[in-house]
mmCIF file with all atom_site columns, C-alpha atoms in Angstrom:
data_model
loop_
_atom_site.group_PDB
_atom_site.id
_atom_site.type_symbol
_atom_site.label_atom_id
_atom_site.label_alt_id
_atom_site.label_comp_id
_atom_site.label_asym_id
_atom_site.label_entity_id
_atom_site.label_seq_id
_atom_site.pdbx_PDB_ins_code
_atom_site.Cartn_x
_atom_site.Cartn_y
_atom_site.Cartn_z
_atom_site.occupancy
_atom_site.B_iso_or_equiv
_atom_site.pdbx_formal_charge
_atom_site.auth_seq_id
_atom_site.auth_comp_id
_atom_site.auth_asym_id
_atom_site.auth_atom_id
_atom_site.pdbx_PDB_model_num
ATOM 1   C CA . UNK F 1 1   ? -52.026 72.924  -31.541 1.00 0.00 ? 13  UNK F CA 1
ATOM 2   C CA . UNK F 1 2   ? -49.537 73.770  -34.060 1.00 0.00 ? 14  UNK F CA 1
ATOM 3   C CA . UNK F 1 3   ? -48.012 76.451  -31.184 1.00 0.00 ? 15  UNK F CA 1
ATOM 4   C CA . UNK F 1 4   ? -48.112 73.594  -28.748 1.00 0.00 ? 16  UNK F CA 1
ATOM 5   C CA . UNK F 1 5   ? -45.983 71.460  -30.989 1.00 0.00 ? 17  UNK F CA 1
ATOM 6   C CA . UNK F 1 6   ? -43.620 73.702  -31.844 1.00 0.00 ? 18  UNK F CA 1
ATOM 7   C CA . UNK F 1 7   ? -42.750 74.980  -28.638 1.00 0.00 ? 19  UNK F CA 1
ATOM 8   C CA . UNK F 1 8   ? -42.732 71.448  -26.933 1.00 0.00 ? 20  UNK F CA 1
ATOM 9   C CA . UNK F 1 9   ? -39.093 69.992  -25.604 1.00 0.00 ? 21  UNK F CA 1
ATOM 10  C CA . UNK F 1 10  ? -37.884 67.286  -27.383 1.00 0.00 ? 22  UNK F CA 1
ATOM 11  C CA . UNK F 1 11  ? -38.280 65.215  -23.712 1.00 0.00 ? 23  UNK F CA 1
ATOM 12  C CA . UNK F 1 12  ? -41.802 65.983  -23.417 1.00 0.00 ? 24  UNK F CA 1
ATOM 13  C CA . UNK F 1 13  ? -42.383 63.346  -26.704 1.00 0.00 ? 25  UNK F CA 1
ATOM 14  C CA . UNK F 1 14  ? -39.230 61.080  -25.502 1.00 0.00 ? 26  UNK F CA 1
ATOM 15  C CA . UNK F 1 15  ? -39.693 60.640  -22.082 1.00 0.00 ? 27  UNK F CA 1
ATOM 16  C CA . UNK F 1 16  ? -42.887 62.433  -21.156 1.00 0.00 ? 28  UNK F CA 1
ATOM 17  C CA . UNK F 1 17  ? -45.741 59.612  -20.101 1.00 0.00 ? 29  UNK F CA 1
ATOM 18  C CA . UNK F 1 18  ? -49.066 59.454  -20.205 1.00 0.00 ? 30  UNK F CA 1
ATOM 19  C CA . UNK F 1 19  ? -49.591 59.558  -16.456 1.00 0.00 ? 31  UNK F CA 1
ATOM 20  C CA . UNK F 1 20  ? -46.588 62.074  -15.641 1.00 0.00 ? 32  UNK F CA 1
ATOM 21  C CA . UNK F 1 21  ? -48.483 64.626  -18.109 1.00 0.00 ? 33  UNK F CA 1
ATOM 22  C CA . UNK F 1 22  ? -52.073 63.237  -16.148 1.00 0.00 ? 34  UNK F CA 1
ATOM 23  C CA . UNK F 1 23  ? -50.660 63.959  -12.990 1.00 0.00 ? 35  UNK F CA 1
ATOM 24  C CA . UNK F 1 24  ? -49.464 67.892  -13.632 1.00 0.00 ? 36  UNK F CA 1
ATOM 25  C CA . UNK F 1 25  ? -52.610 68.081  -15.459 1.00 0.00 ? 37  UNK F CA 1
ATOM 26  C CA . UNK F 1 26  ? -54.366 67.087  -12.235 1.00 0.00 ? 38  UNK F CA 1
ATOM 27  C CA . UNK F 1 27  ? -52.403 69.365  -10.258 1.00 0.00 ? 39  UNK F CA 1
ATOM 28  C CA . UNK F 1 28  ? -53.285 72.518  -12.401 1.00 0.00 ? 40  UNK F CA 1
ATOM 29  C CA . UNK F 1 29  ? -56.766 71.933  -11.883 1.00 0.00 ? 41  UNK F CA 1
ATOM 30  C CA . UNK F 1 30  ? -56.091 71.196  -8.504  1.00 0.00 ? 42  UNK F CA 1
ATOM 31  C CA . UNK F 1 31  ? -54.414 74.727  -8.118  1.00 0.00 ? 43  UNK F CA 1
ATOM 32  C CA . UNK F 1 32  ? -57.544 75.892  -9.990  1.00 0.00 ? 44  UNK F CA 1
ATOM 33  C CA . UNK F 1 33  ? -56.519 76.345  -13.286 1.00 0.00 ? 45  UNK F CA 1
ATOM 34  C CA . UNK F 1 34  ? -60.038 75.893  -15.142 1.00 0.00 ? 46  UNK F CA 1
ATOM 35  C CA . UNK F 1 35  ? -60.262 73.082  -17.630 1.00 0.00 ? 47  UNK F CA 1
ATOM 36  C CA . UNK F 1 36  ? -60.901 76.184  -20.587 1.00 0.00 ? 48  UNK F CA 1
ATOM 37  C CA . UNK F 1 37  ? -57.250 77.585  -19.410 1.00 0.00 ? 49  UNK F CA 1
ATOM 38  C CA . UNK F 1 38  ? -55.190 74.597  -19.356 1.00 0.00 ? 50  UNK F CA 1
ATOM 39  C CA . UNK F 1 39  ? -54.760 74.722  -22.855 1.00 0.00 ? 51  UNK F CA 1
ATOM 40  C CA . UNK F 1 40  ? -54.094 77.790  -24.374 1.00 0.00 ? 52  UNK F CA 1
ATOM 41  C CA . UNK F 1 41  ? -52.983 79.531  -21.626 1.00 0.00 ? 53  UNK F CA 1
ATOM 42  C CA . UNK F 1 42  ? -51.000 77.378  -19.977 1.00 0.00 ? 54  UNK F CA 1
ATOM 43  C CA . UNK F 1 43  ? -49.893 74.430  -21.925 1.00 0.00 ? 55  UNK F CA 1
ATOM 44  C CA . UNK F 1 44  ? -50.252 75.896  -25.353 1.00 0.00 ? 56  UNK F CA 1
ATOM 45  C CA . UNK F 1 45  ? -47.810 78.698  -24.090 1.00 0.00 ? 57  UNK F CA 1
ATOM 46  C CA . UNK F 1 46  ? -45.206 76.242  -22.085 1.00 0.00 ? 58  UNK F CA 1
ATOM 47  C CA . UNK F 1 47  ? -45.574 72.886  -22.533 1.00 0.00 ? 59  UNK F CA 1
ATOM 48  C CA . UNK F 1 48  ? -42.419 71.890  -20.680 1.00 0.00 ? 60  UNK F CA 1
ATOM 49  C CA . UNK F 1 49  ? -44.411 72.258  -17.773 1.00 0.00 ? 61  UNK F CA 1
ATOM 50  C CA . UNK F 1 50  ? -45.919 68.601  -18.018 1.00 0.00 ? 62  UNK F CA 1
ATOM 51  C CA . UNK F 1 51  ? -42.032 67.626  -17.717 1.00 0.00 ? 63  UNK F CA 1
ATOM 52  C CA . UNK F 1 52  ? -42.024 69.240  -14.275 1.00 0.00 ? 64  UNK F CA 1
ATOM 53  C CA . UNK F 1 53  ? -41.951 66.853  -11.301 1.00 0.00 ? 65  UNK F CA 1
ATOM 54  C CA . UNK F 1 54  ? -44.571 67.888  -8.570  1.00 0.00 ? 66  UNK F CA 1
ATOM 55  C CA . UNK F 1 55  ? -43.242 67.811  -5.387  1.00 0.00 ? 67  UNK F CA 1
ATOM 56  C CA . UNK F 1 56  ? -39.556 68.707  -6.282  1.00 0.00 ? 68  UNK F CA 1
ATOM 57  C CA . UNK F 1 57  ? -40.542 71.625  -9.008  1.00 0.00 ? 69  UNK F CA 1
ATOM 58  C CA . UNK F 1 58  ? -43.990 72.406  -8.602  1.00 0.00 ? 70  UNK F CA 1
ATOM 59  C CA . UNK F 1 59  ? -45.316 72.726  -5.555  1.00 0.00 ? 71  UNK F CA 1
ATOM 60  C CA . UNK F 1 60  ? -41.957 74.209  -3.874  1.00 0.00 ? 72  UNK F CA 1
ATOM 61  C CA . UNK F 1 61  ? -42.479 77.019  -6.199  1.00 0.00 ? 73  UNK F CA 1
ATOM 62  C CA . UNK F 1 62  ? -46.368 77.227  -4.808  1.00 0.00 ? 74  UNK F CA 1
ATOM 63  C CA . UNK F 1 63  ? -45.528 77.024  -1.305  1.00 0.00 ? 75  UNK F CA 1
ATOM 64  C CA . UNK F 1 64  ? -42.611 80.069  -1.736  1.00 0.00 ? 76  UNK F CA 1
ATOM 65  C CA . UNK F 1 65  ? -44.939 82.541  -3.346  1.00 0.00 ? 77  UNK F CA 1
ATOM 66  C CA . UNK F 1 66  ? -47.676 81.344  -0.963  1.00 0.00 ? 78  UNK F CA 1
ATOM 67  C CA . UNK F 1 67  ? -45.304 82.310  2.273   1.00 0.00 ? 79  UNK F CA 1
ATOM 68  C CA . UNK F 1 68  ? -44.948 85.542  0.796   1.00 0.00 ? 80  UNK F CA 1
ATOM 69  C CA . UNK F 1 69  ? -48.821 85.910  1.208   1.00 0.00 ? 81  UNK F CA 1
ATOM 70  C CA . UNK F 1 70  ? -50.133 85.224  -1.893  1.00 0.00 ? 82  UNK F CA 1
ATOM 71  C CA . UNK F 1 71  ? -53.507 83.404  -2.117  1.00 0.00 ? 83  UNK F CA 1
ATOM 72  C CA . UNK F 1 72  ? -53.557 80.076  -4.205  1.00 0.00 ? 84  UNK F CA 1
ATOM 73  C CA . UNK F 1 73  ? -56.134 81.937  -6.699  1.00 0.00 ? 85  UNK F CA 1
ATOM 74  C CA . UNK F 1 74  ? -53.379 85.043  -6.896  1.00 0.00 ? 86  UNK F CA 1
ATOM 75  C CA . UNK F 1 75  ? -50.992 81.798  -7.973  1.00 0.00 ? 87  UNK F CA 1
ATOM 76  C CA . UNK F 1 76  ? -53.172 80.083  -10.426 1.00 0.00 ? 88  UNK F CA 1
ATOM 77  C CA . UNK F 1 77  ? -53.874 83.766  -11.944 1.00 0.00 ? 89  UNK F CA 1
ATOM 78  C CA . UNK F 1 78  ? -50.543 84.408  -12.341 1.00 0.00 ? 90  UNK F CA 1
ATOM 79  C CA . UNK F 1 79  ? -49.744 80.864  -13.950 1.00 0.00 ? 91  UNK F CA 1
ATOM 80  C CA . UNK F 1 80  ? -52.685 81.520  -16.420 1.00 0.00 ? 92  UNK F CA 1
ATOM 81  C CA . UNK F 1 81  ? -50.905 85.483  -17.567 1.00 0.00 ? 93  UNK F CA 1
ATOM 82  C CA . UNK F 1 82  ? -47.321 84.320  -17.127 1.00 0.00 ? 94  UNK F CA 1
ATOM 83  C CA . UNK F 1 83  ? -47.248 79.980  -17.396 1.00 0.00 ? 95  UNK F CA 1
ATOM 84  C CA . UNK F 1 84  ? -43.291 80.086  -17.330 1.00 0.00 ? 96  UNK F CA 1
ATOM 85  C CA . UNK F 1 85  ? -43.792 80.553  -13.794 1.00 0.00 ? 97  UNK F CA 1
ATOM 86  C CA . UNK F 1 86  ? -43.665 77.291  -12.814 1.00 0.00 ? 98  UNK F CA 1
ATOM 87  C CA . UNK F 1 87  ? -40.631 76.446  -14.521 1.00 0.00 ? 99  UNK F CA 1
ATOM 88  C CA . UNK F 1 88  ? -38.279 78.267  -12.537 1.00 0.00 ? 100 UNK F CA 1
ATOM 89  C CA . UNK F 1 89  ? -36.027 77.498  -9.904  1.00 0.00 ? 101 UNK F CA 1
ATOM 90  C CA . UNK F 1 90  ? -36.988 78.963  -6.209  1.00 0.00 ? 102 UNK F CA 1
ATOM 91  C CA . UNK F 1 91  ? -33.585 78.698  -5.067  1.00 0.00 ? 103 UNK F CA 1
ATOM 92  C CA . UNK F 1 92  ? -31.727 80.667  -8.380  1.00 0.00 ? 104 UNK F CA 1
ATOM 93  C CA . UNK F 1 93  ? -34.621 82.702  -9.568  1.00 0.00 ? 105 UNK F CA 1
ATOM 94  C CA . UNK F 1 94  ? -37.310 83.375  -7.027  1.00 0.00 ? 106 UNK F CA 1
ATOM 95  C CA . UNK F 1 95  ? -35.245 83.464  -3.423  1.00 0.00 ? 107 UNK F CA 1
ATOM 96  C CA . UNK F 1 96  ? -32.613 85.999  -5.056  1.00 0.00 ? 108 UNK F CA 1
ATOM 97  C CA . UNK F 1 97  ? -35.468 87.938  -6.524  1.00 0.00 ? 109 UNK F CA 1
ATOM 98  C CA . UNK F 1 98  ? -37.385 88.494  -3.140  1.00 0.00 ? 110 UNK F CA 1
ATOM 99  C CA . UNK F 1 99  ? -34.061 88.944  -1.240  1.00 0.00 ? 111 UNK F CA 1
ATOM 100 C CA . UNK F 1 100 ? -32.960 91.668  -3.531  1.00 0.00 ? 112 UNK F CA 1
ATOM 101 C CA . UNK F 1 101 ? -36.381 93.511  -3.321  1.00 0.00 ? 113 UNK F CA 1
ATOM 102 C CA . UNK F 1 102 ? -36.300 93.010  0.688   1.00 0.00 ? 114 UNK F CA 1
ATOM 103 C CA . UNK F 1 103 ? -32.638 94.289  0.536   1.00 0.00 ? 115 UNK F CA 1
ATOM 104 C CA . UNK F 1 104 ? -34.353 97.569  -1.201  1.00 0.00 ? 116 UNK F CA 1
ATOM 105 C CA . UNK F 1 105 ? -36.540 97.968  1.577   1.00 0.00 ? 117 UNK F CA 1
ATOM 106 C CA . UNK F 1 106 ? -40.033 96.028  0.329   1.00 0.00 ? 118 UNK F CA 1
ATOM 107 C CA . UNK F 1 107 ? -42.195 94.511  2.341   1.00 0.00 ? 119 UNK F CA 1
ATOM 108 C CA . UNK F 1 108 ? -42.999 91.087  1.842   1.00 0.00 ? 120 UNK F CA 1
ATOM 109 C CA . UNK F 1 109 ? -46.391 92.255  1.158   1.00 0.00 ? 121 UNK F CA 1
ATOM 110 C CA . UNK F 1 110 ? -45.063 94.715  -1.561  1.00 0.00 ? 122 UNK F CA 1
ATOM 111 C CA . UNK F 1 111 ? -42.512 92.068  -2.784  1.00 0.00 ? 123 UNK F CA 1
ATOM 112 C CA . UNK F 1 112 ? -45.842 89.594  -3.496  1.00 0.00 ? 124 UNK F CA 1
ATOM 113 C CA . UNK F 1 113 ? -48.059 92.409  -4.633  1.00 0.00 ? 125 UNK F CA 1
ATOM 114 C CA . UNK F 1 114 ? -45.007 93.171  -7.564  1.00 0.00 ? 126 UNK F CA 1
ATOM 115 C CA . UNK F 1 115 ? -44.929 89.631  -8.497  1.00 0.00 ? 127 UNK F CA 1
ATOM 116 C CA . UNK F 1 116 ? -48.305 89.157  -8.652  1.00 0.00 ? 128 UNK F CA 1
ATOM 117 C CA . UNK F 1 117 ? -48.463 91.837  -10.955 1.00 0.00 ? 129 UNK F CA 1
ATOM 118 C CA . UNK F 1 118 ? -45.486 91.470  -12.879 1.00 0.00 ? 130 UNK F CA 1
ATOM 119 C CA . UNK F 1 119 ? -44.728 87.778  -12.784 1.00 0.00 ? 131 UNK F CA 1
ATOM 120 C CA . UNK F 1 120 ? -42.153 88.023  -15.551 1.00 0.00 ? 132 UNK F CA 1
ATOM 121 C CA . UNK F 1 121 ? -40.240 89.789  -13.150 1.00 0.00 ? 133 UNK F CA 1
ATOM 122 C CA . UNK F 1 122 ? -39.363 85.615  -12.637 1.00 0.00 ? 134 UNK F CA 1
ATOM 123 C CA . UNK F 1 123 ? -37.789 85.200  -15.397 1.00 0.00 ? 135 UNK F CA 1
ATOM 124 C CA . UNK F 1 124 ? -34.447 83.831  -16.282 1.00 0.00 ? 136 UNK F CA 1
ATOM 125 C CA . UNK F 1 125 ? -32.317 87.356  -15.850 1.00 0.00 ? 137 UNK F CA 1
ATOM 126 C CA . UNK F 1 126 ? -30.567 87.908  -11.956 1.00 0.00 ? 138 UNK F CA 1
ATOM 127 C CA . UNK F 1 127 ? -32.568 90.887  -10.134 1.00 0.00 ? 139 UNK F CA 1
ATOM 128 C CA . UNK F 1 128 ? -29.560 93.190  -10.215 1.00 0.00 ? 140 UNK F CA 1
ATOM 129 C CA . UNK F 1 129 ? -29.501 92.862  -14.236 1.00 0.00 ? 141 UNK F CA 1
ATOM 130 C CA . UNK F 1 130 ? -33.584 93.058  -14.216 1.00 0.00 ? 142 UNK F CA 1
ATOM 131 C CA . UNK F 1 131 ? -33.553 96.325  -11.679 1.00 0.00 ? 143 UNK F CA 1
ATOM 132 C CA . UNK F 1 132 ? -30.189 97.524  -10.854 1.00 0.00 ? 144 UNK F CA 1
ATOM 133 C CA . UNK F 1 133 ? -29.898 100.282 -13.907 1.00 0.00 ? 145 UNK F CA 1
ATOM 134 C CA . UNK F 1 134 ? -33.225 100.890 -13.568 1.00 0.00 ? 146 UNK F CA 1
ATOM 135 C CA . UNK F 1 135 ? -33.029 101.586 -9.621  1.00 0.00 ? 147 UNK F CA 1
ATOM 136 C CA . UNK F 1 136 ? -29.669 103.389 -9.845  1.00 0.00 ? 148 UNK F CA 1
ATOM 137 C CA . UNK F 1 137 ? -31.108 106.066 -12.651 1.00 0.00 ? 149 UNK F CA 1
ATOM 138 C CA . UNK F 1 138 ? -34.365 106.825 -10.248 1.00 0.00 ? 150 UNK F CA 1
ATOM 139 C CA . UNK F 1 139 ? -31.517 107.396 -7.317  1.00 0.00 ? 151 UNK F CA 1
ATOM 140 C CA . UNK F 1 140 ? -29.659 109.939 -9.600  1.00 0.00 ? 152 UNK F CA 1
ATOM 141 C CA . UNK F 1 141 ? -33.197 111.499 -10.543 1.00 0.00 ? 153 UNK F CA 1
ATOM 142 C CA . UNK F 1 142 ? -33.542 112.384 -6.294  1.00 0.00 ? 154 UNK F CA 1
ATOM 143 C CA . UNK F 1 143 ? -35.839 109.120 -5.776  1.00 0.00 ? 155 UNK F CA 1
ATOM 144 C CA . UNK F 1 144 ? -35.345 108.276 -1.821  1.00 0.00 ? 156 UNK F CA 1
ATOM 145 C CA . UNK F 1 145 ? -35.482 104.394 -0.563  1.00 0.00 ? 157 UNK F CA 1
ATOM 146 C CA . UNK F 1 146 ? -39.303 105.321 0.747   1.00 0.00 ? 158 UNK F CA 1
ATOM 147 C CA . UNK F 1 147 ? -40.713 106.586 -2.958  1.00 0.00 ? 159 UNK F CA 1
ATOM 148 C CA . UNK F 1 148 ? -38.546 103.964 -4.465  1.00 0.00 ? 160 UNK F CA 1
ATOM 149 C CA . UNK F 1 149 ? -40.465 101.177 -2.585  1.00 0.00 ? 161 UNK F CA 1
ATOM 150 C CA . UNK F 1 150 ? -43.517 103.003 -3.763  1.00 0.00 ? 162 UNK F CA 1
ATOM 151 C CA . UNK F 1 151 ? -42.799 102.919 -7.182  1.00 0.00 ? 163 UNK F CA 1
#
């Protein structure tokens, strides 16, 4: 509780009500987020996420990793391991993200099989910071496009 408390925005005690926080809570489970998850591994974690407005924040950021052909249950896993997830923006964060990996030659399939894996691969730094060292020192080391998608 105490971890709950300390990480919650100032807005979530401010402006936050009862039913806003009911209706993401609703959502989660809807997703299929079970009740012994919400808590600590979802709330506890990132509580700004009963500030987030469904249909503008939340479910955009559903129906995006969704498209890439991830399941709903590959979603909700990945918002148990990684809750910050559903805080981030699809058109900054998670657009640029799958355009850079496309632009590397991934697959969509390999694009949503690395972010369900990795889902803090989503997180607040620009895919060229997050990858571009990292992609330019396997190129140096003789990695071609073809192993590079591999790895």
């Amino acid at each position: 509780m105490a971890n709950f408390l300390l990480k919650a925005p100032d807005a979530l005690f401010t402006s936050c009500t009862q039913a806003q926080a009911l209706q993401v809570l609703g959502w989660l489970k809807a997703l299929g987020v079970k009740q012994e998850y919400l808590f600590p591994r979802v709330l506890c974690p990132c509580p700004a996420i009963l500030l987030q407005d469904i249909p503008s924040q939340l479910q955009p950021i559903v129906a995006h990793l969704t498209s890439l052909g991830l399941e709903p249950q590959h979603v909700m896993r990945m918002t148990c391991v990684h809750p910050e997830l559903l805080l981030i923006s699809v058109e900054s964060q998670l657009q640029p993200l799958v355009s850079y990996l496309e632009g590397l030659g991934c697959s969509t399939c390999q694009v949503a099989r690395l972010l369900q894996e990795v889902p803090q691969a989503l997180g607040g730094r620009p895919p060229q910071a997050l990858f571009g060292a990292r992609v330019e020192a396997l190129r140096e080391l003789g990695v071609d496009g073809q192993e590079l998608r591999q790895v």
